Short mmCIF file of C-alpha atoms and ligand atoms in Angstrom, two decimals:
data_model
loop_
_atom_site.label_atom_id
_atom_site.label_comp_id
_atom_site.label_asym_id
_atom_site.label_seq_id
_atom_site.Cartn_x
_atom_site.Cartn_y
_atom_site.Cartn_z
CA MET A 1 92.87 39.81 -82.56
CA ALA A 2 93.66 36.96 -80.15
CA PRO A 3 96.57 37.56 -77.73
CA THR A 4 99.65 35.60 -78.69
CA VAL A 5 102.97 34.91 -76.99
CA LYS A 6 106.31 33.70 -78.24
CA ASN A 7 106.78 29.93 -78.18
CA PRO A 8 110.55 29.33 -78.28
CA ARG A 9 111.77 25.81 -78.93
CA VAL A 10 114.87 23.74 -79.60
CA THR A 11 114.59 21.97 -82.94
CA PHE A 12 116.37 18.75 -83.83
CA ALA A 13 117.67 20.13 -87.11
CA SER A 14 119.79 17.27 -88.47
CA GLU A 15 120.99 13.78 -87.56
CA VAL A 16 124.26 13.56 -85.65
CA PRO A 17 126.77 11.27 -87.40
CA GLU A 18 128.03 8.29 -85.43
CA GLY A 19 131.02 9.07 -83.25
CA CYS A 20 130.44 12.85 -83.18
CA PHE A 21 129.17 15.26 -80.55
CA PRO A 22 126.04 17.21 -81.46
CA ILE A 23 126.82 20.79 -82.49
CA VAL A 24 124.76 23.69 -81.16
CA GLY A 25 123.32 25.67 -84.06
CA GLU A 26 123.79 22.78 -86.50
CA HIS A 27 122.10 19.69 -85.03
CA LEU A 28 120.30 21.49 -82.19
CA VAL A 29 118.87 24.85 -83.21
CA PHE A 30 117.16 27.44 -81.01
CA ASP A 31 114.07 28.79 -82.78
CA ASN A 32 112.33 31.86 -81.37
CA SER A 33 110.18 32.58 -84.42
CA ARG A 34 107.00 30.81 -83.31
CA ILE A 35 103.99 32.25 -81.57
CA ILE A 36 101.02 30.62 -79.88
CA ASP A 37 97.60 31.84 -78.76
CA LEU A 38 97.33 30.38 -75.28
CA GLU A 39 93.63 31.15 -74.91
CA SER A 40 92.28 29.79 -78.15
CA VAL A 41 94.76 27.24 -79.51
CA PRO A 42 92.60 24.13 -80.11
CA LEU A 43 93.19 21.32 -77.63
CA ASN A 44 91.26 18.63 -79.53
CA GLY A 45 90.52 16.76 -76.32
CA GLY A 46 94.10 17.13 -75.04
CA PHE A 47 95.69 19.72 -72.77
CA LEU A 48 97.99 22.71 -72.97
CA THR A 49 101.18 22.71 -70.90
CA GLN A 50 103.86 25.21 -70.08
CA ALA A 51 107.35 23.76 -69.68
CA LEU A 52 109.01 24.75 -66.40
CA LEU A 53 112.14 22.59 -66.50
CA LEU A 54 113.98 20.61 -69.18
CA SER A 55 116.23 17.70 -68.25
CA PRO A 56 119.14 17.13 -70.65
CA GLU A 57 120.09 13.45 -70.35
CA PRO A 58 122.74 11.24 -71.99
CA TYR A 59 120.23 8.83 -73.64
CA MET A 60 119.12 11.71 -75.87
CA ARG A 61 122.35 11.36 -77.87
CA GLU A 62 121.26 7.84 -78.90
CA ARG A 63 118.05 9.29 -80.32
CA MET A 64 119.94 11.77 -82.51
CA ARG A 65 121.38 9.01 -84.68
CA PRO A 66 120.61 8.54 -88.39
CA LEU A 67 117.24 6.84 -89.06
CA THR A 68 118.98 3.86 -90.64
CA ALA A 69 120.89 2.93 -87.46
CA GLN A 70 118.82 0.63 -85.27
CA SER A 71 118.95 0.81 -81.51
CA TYR A 72 116.84 0.41 -78.39
CA SER A 73 114.98 3.70 -78.81
CA THR A 74 113.20 5.40 -81.66
CA PRO A 75 115.25 8.23 -83.20
CA MET A 76 114.33 11.90 -82.91
CA VAL A 77 112.48 13.41 -85.83
CA VAL A 78 114.43 15.88 -87.96
CA GLY A 79 112.64 19.23 -88.07
CA ALA A 80 110.56 18.54 -84.95
CA PRO A 81 111.24 19.89 -81.48
CA VAL A 82 113.68 17.92 -79.36
CA VAL A 83 111.80 15.47 -77.13
CA GLY A 84 113.14 14.88 -73.64
CA THR A 85 112.15 14.55 -70.02
CA CYS A 86 110.52 17.74 -68.74
CA LEU A 87 108.52 19.11 -65.84
CA VAL A 88 105.45 20.91 -67.19
CA LYS A 89 102.43 22.73 -65.76
CA VAL A 90 98.90 22.36 -67.13
CA LEU A 91 97.41 25.67 -68.35
CA ARG A 92 94.19 24.41 -70.00
CA SER A 93 92.68 20.95 -70.25
CA GLU A 94 89.93 19.10 -72.07
CA LYS A 95 91.21 15.75 -70.84
CA GLU A 96 89.57 13.96 -67.97
CA GLY A 97 91.94 13.44 -65.07
CA VAL A 98 94.24 16.29 -66.11
CA ASP A 99 93.51 19.54 -64.27
CA VAL A 100 94.65 23.11 -64.65
CA GLY A 101 97.62 23.69 -62.35
CA ASP A 102 98.73 20.04 -62.33
CA LEU A 103 102.49 19.46 -62.46
CA MET A 104 103.48 16.65 -64.82
CA TYR A 105 106.82 14.93 -65.43
CA GLY A 106 107.83 12.86 -68.43
CA MET A 107 108.48 13.12 -72.15
CA SER A 108 107.57 16.41 -73.72
CA HIS A 109 108.86 18.84 -76.30
CA TRP A 110 111.63 21.28 -75.64
CA GLU A 111 109.45 24.33 -76.19
CA ALA A 112 107.69 26.80 -73.91
CA TYR A 113 104.08 25.73 -74.63
CA THR A 114 102.82 22.42 -75.98
CA VAL A 115 99.41 21.05 -76.84
CA GLN A 116 99.56 17.46 -75.53
CA PRO A 117 99.56 14.99 -77.12
CA TYR A 118 101.70 16.78 -79.64
CA VAL A 119 101.81 15.22 -83.08
CA GLU A 120 103.17 17.93 -85.36
CA GLY A 121 106.21 16.72 -87.26
CA ARG A 122 106.16 13.33 -85.59
CA ARG A 123 106.98 10.40 -87.79
CA LYS A 124 104.28 7.78 -87.93
CA TYR A 125 105.22 5.09 -85.47
CA ARG A 126 105.54 1.77 -87.24
CA PRO A 127 106.66 -1.00 -84.85
CA GLU A 128 107.60 -3.20 -87.80
CA ASP A 129 110.44 -0.74 -88.56
CA TRP A 130 112.15 -1.44 -85.28
CA ALA A 131 113.91 -4.37 -83.74
CA PRO A 132 112.09 -6.29 -81.00
CA GLY A 133 112.48 -4.60 -77.63
CA THR A 134 112.74 -1.09 -79.06
CA PHE A 135 111.09 1.66 -77.05
CA ASP A 136 109.02 4.31 -78.77
CA MET A 137 110.32 7.10 -76.55
CA ASP A 138 107.82 9.64 -77.90
CA SER A 139 104.94 7.56 -76.63
CA LEU A 140 106.09 7.63 -73.01
CA VAL A 141 103.45 9.65 -71.26
CA LEU A 142 103.49 12.55 -68.86
CA THR A 143 102.60 11.60 -65.28
CA THR A 144 101.06 13.91 -62.70
CA VAL A 145 103.43 14.52 -59.79
CA PRO A 146 102.81 16.14 -56.39
CA ASP A 147 103.42 19.86 -56.05
CA PRO A 148 105.92 20.07 -53.18
CA LYS A 149 104.75 23.64 -52.39
CA GLY A 150 108.24 24.70 -51.44
CA ALA A 151 109.16 21.53 -49.50
CA PHE A 152 111.92 20.96 -52.06
CA PRO A 153 112.91 22.65 -55.32
CA LEU A 154 111.14 21.45 -58.45
CA THR A 155 114.55 20.71 -59.98
CA ARG A 156 114.57 17.50 -57.89
CA TYR A 157 112.11 16.07 -60.42
CA CYS A 158 114.88 16.20 -63.05
CA ASN A 159 117.39 14.45 -60.82
CA ILE A 160 116.81 12.25 -57.80
CA LEU A 161 113.02 12.09 -58.32
CA GLY A 162 113.32 11.73 -62.09
CA THR A 163 114.93 9.45 -64.65
CA PRO A 164 118.48 9.51 -63.20
CA GLY A 165 117.45 8.83 -59.61
CA MET A 166 114.98 6.17 -60.66
CA SER A 167 117.55 4.45 -62.88
CA GLY A 168 120.03 4.25 -60.02
CA TYR A 169 117.38 3.09 -57.57
CA VAL A 170 115.69 0.36 -59.59
CA SER A 171 118.95 -1.13 -60.86
CA PHE A 172 120.47 -1.13 -57.38
CA GLU A 173 117.34 -2.84 -56.01
CA LYS A 174 117.40 -5.44 -58.77
CA PHE A 175 121.06 -6.33 -59.11
CA ALA A 176 123.29 -4.95 -56.33
CA GLN A 177 122.88 -7.61 -53.63
CA ALA A 178 124.57 -5.02 -51.43
CA LYS A 179 126.16 -6.27 -48.21
CA ALA A 180 127.52 -4.22 -45.32
CA GLY A 181 131.29 -4.18 -45.27
CA GLU A 182 131.66 -4.87 -48.98
CA THR A 183 133.22 -2.36 -51.38
CA ILE A 184 131.60 -0.76 -54.44
CA PHE A 185 133.14 1.31 -57.23
CA VAL A 186 130.77 3.81 -58.90
CA SER A 187 132.01 5.54 -62.08
CA ALA A 188 130.62 9.01 -62.89
CA GLY A 189 129.71 9.21 -59.21
CA ALA A 190 128.69 12.87 -59.40
CA SER A 191 126.14 12.20 -62.15
CA GLY A 192 122.42 11.94 -61.41
CA VAL A 193 122.57 8.14 -61.46
CA GLY A 194 125.94 7.92 -59.70
CA SER A 195 124.99 10.25 -56.83
CA MET A 196 121.93 8.09 -56.12
CA VAL A 197 123.97 4.87 -56.18
CA ILE A 198 126.61 6.29 -53.83
CA GLN A 199 123.91 7.13 -51.28
CA LEU A 200 122.11 3.80 -51.58
CA ALA A 201 125.39 1.92 -51.15
CA LYS A 202 126.30 3.95 -48.05
CA ALA A 203 122.85 3.28 -46.60
CA LYS A 204 123.63 -0.44 -46.96
CA GLY A 205 126.91 -0.02 -45.07
CA MET A 206 129.21 -0.43 -48.05
CA LYS A 207 132.61 1.18 -48.52
CA VAL A 208 132.23 3.45 -51.56
CA ILE A 209 134.87 4.36 -54.14
CA ALA A 210 133.70 6.75 -56.87
CA SER A 211 135.20 8.73 -59.74
CA ALA A 212 134.37 12.12 -61.28
CA GLY A 213 136.03 14.66 -63.54
CA SER A 214 136.74 17.63 -61.27
CA ASP A 215 137.92 18.38 -57.73
CA SER A 216 134.59 20.09 -56.98
CA LYS A 217 132.76 16.92 -57.98
CA VAL A 218 135.13 14.94 -55.75
CA GLU A 219 134.04 17.13 -52.83
CA TYR A 220 130.39 16.75 -53.86
CA MET A 221 130.73 12.94 -53.81
CA ARG A 222 132.43 13.14 -50.41
CA SER A 223 129.47 15.20 -49.14
CA LEU A 224 127.16 12.36 -50.24
CA GLY A 225 129.09 9.97 -48.00
CA CYS A 226 131.56 8.54 -50.53
CA ASP A 227 134.58 7.17 -48.64
CA LEU A 228 137.13 7.32 -51.44
CA PRO A 229 136.21 9.81 -54.19
CA PHE A 230 138.82 10.54 -56.87
CA ASN A 231 139.31 12.75 -59.92
CA TYR A 232 139.89 10.45 -62.91
CA LYS A 233 141.45 13.33 -64.83
CA LYS A 234 144.26 13.49 -62.25
CA THR A 235 144.60 9.83 -61.23
CA HIS A 236 144.06 6.98 -63.68
CA TYR A 237 141.17 4.65 -62.82
CA GLN A 238 143.48 1.64 -62.75
CA GLU A 239 146.02 3.35 -60.48
CA PHE A 240 143.42 4.42 -57.90
CA LEU A 241 141.53 1.13 -57.91
CA SER A 242 144.63 -1.04 -57.66
CA GLN A 243 145.57 0.88 -54.50
CA ASN A 244 142.08 0.90 -52.99
CA GLY A 245 140.35 -2.23 -54.25
CA PRO A 246 139.36 -4.97 -54.64
CA VAL A 247 135.65 -4.27 -55.13
CA ASN A 248 132.71 -6.63 -54.74
CA LEU A 249 130.29 -4.50 -56.75
CA PHE A 250 131.12 -2.31 -59.74
CA TYR A 251 128.44 0.14 -60.96
CA ASP A 252 129.52 1.52 -64.35
CA ASN A 253 128.18 4.67 -65.99
CA VAL A 254 131.27 5.42 -68.09
CA GLY A 255 132.56 2.42 -70.08
CA GLY A 256 135.93 2.38 -71.86
CA GLU A 257 138.90 2.87 -69.56
CA ALA A 258 136.67 2.98 -66.47
CA PHE A 259 135.04 -0.32 -67.41
CA ALA A 260 138.39 -2.05 -67.99
CA ALA A 261 139.79 -0.75 -64.70
CA GLY A 262 136.61 -1.64 -62.81
CA LEU A 263 136.76 -5.22 -64.15
CA GLU A 264 140.42 -5.45 -63.19
CA ALA A 265 139.58 -4.36 -59.62
CA THR A 266 136.88 -6.96 -59.00
CA ALA A 267 137.18 -9.68 -56.38
CA PRO A 268 136.12 -13.20 -57.41
CA PHE A 269 132.31 -13.62 -57.59
CA SER A 270 131.69 -9.85 -57.86
CA ARG A 271 128.63 -8.24 -59.41
CA VAL A 272 128.90 -5.69 -62.23
CA ILE A 273 125.98 -3.40 -63.14
CA VAL A 274 126.31 -1.67 -66.51
CA CYS A 275 124.06 1.39 -66.54
CA GLY A 276 125.72 3.32 -69.35
CA MET A 277 128.97 3.98 -71.19
CA ILE A 278 128.97 7.74 -71.64
CA SER A 279 132.66 7.92 -72.56
CA GLU A 280 131.92 6.00 -75.78
CA TYR A 281 128.73 7.66 -77.08
CA ASN A 282 130.52 10.27 -79.19
CA VAL A 283 133.62 8.32 -80.20
CA PRO A 284 133.86 6.47 -83.55
CA ILE A 285 133.94 2.69 -83.06
CA ASP A 286 137.52 2.35 -84.33
CA LYS A 287 138.70 5.01 -81.86
CA ARG A 288 137.03 3.50 -78.76
CA PHE A 289 139.07 2.28 -75.80
CA GLY A 290 138.99 -1.45 -76.58
CA ILE A 291 138.62 -3.68 -73.52
CA GLN A 292 141.42 -6.25 -73.26
CA ASN A 293 140.66 -8.00 -69.97
CA THR A 294 137.30 -9.62 -70.66
CA GLU A 295 138.70 -13.03 -69.71
CA LEU A 296 138.27 -11.87 -66.10
CA ILE A 297 134.52 -12.43 -66.54
CA PHE A 298 134.99 -16.18 -66.29
CA LYS A 299 138.23 -16.27 -64.32
CA ARG A 300 136.67 -14.17 -61.52
CA ARG A 301 133.18 -15.72 -62.05
CA LEU A 302 131.62 -12.26 -62.46
CA THR A 303 127.91 -11.61 -62.85
CA ILE A 304 127.32 -8.74 -65.27
CA ASN A 305 123.90 -7.14 -65.67
CA GLY A 306 122.98 -4.47 -68.19
CA PHE A 307 119.54 -2.86 -68.02
CA LEU A 308 117.30 -0.20 -69.48
CA LEU A 309 115.13 1.75 -67.05
CA PRO A 310 111.75 0.95 -68.67
CA ASP A 311 112.46 -2.77 -68.15
CA LEU A 312 112.62 -2.37 -64.38
CA ILE A 313 109.83 0.17 -63.75
CA PRO A 314 107.05 -2.46 -63.57
CA GLU A 315 108.92 -4.31 -60.81
CA PHE A 316 110.42 -1.44 -58.81
CA GLY A 317 108.72 1.80 -59.96
CA ALA A 318 106.06 1.77 -57.23
CA LYS A 319 108.68 1.17 -54.53
CA PHE A 320 110.70 4.08 -55.90
CA PHE A 321 107.75 6.47 -55.57
CA GLN A 322 106.97 5.11 -52.12
CA ASP A 323 110.52 5.28 -50.71
CA VAL A 324 112.48 8.05 -52.37
CA PRO A 325 110.31 11.16 -51.76
CA VAL A 326 110.10 10.20 -48.07
CA MET A 327 113.86 9.59 -47.80
CA LEU A 328 114.43 12.95 -49.53
CA SER A 329 112.10 14.83 -47.19
CA GLU A 330 113.73 13.16 -44.16
CA GLY A 331 117.20 14.18 -45.37
CA LYS A 332 118.25 10.55 -45.85
CA LEU A 333 118.90 11.26 -49.53
CA ARG A 334 120.36 14.40 -51.05
CA SER A 335 120.20 15.86 -54.51
CA GLN A 336 122.00 18.74 -56.18
CA GLU A 337 121.28 20.38 -59.49
CA VAL A 338 123.15 22.92 -61.59
CA VAL A 339 120.60 25.23 -63.21
CA TYR A 340 121.04 26.73 -66.67
CA LYS A 341 118.62 29.62 -67.06
CA GLY A 342 116.59 30.01 -70.24
CA ILE A 343 115.64 27.69 -73.09
CA GLU A 344 118.23 29.37 -75.29
CA LYS A 345 120.85 27.57 -73.14
CA ALA A 346 119.17 24.15 -73.50
CA ALA A 347 121.13 22.91 -76.53
CA GLN A 348 124.44 23.76 -74.84
CA ALA A 349 123.24 22.08 -71.63
CA LEU A 350 122.63 18.88 -73.56
CA VAL A 351 126.12 18.99 -75.10
CA ASP A 352 127.59 19.72 -71.65
CA THR A 353 125.77 16.68 -70.27
CA LEU A 354 127.69 14.51 -72.73
CA THR A 355 131.03 15.85 -71.51
CA SER A 356 132.19 17.00 -68.08
CA GLY A 357 130.35 20.25 -68.83
CA SER A 358 131.30 23.90 -68.48
CA ASP A 359 130.08 23.90 -64.87
CA VAL A 360 132.11 21.33 -62.97
CA SER A 361 130.75 22.11 -59.50
CA GLY A 362 128.76 18.87 -59.31
CA GLY A 363 125.11 18.00 -59.70
CA LYS A 364 122.75 17.14 -62.51
CA LEU A 365 122.29 19.79 -65.22
CA VAL A 366 118.76 21.19 -65.47
CA VAL A 367 117.38 23.94 -67.72
CA GLU A 368 114.93 26.34 -66.13
CA MET A 369 112.61 27.88 -68.68
CA GLN A 370 111.74 31.06 -66.83
CA GLY A 371 115.24 32.03 -65.78
CA LYS A 372 114.28 32.22 -62.10
CA THR A 373 116.20 30.22 -59.52
CA MET A 374 114.08 27.28 -58.40
CA GLY A 375 116.67 24.89 -57.05
CA SER A 376 120.23 24.40 -55.96
CA SER A 377 121.89 22.18 -53.43
CA ALA A 378 119.93 20.43 -50.70
N1 NAP B 401 120.44 2.13 -68.55
C1 NAP B 401 119.56 3.10 -68.35
O1 NAP B 401 118.33 2.91 -68.41
C2 NAP B 401 120.09 4.47 -68.02
C3 NAP B 401 119.24 5.46 -67.50
C4 NAP B 401 119.79 6.71 -67.16
C5 NAP B 401 121.15 6.96 -67.38
N2 NAP B 401 121.92 5.97 -67.91
C6 NAP B 401 123.35 6.16 -68.10
O2 NAP B 401 123.92 6.50 -66.85
C7 NAP B 401 125.03 7.36 -67.04
C8 NAP B 401 124.84 8.62 -66.19
O3 NAP B 401 123.64 9.27 -66.63
P1 NAP B 401 123.08 10.55 -65.83
O4 NAP B 401 121.75 10.87 -66.34
O5 NAP B 401 123.26 10.29 -64.39
O6 NAP B 401 124.14 11.64 -66.32
P2 NAP B 401 124.43 13.14 -65.85
O7 NAP B 401 123.94 13.42 -64.50
O8 NAP B 401 124.00 14.02 -66.95
O9 NAP B 401 126.03 13.14 -65.79
C9 NAP B 401 126.80 12.77 -66.87
C10 NAP B 401 128.27 12.83 -66.44
O10 NAP B 401 129.00 11.85 -67.13
C11 NAP B 401 130.36 12.20 -67.04
N3 NAP B 401 131.09 11.98 -68.28
C12 NAP B 401 130.85 12.49 -69.49
N4 NAP B 401 131.79 12.10 -70.37
C13 NAP B 401 132.64 11.30 -69.68
C14 NAP B 401 133.82 10.60 -70.03
N5 NAP B 401 134.33 10.63 -71.27
N6 NAP B 401 134.45 9.88 -69.06
C15 NAP B 401 133.96 9.85 -67.81
N7 NAP B 401 132.85 10.50 -67.41
C16 NAP B 401 132.20 11.22 -68.35
C17 NAP B 401 130.42 13.71 -66.71
O11 NAP B 401 130.88 13.85 -65.37
P3 NAP B 401 132.45 14.01 -65.02
O12 NAP B 401 132.71 15.48 -64.90
O13 NAP B 401 132.60 13.29 -63.76
O14 NAP B 401 133.25 13.43 -66.16
C18 NAP B 401 128.96 14.12 -66.80
O15 NAP B 401 128.64 15.18 -65.92
C19 NAP B 401 125.14 7.59 -68.52
O16 NAP B 401 126.05 6.65 -69.06
C20 NAP B 401 123.75 7.30 -69.02
O17 NAP B 401 123.72 6.94 -70.37
C21 NAP B 401 121.41 4.75 -68.24
#
């Protein structure tokens, strides 16, 4: 009989209603009942990968919505494994250009072993079902990445060298118009995106104000060079910014109260970059903060830019891969990850990503499949 191993996964078990947090065990279910024969499972011209790291990220909440609700991404498929950004290693390959031992980063399934491309349980993609500009997230491919061979922990691929770092980098390149001596406010400054933006702004000679939800994260932001970090759970956004503003650039990851306070703190002719609004993703529409100072957009002559990462990759993706690994290896950029060990913790890690999390020490949450420590602070 062929040798088999367990193939644990996290299944997207049911749609998450609007305005609710996903519940572990109800919407996201750990399933350890599957097995796989690693030597003889058919590859059908594809390749077999082993997941090393899973990257829980806020956008995944958007994909857990009911099928009927339209948005910028395709929804996750009920009954199929959760799809998210992962770092995987190639175990077998029948695909030209993909070699055994390659490390690959990108969209994959939250399970130990996957035959790529994986189609089981996937809903047939029909572009006519979706509004123009919708991304089919499942079709985003895995890309081969360099093996750092110990030069830095692999967890960096789920933070500064992955989606969060790239989102901060490309949006800052495109919209910031950063000038030395100006002031920026970064909300969720200890997040993957926020920690990148703080460092890029400091490199441009800006004064940086940033918010986060714990004193440890305040110290983490200070260690990244932030001049005025504050804990928004102790000091209201508006109170801190009115004492320390005005700001010329406002980089928002939070929305709601942070967005209103950031707008209020702007100087005339400021730029606003809206990356995300994580405080609103799990709140029913009628319970959301409700911005009341939007008239400032014309009174202060503000320029507001929203973006989605895939829009900016064609223009700035190559520069990201050219600049950021070098800056990281030279110590000009830092990255810190909090590692949850074991796929059985992955569902909770995703829920924690959507809140301040159970670990408030600072750094992007990453799930390590093997339970061995592969990364911590730089
Ligand atoms: N536009 C794009 O293409 C794009 C791409 C990537 C990410 N994003 C957005 O960028 C933001 C950060 O993403 P990330 O990947 O960097 O996240 P992350 O590293 O996983 O960090 C998320 C952090 O958000 C903070 N947060 C959660 N709920 C909050 C609330 N109610 N109020 C204030 N802060 C809250 C928490 O930190 P605290 O402890 O400080 O509260 C949490 O640790 C999100 O809004 C995300 O949707 C957008």
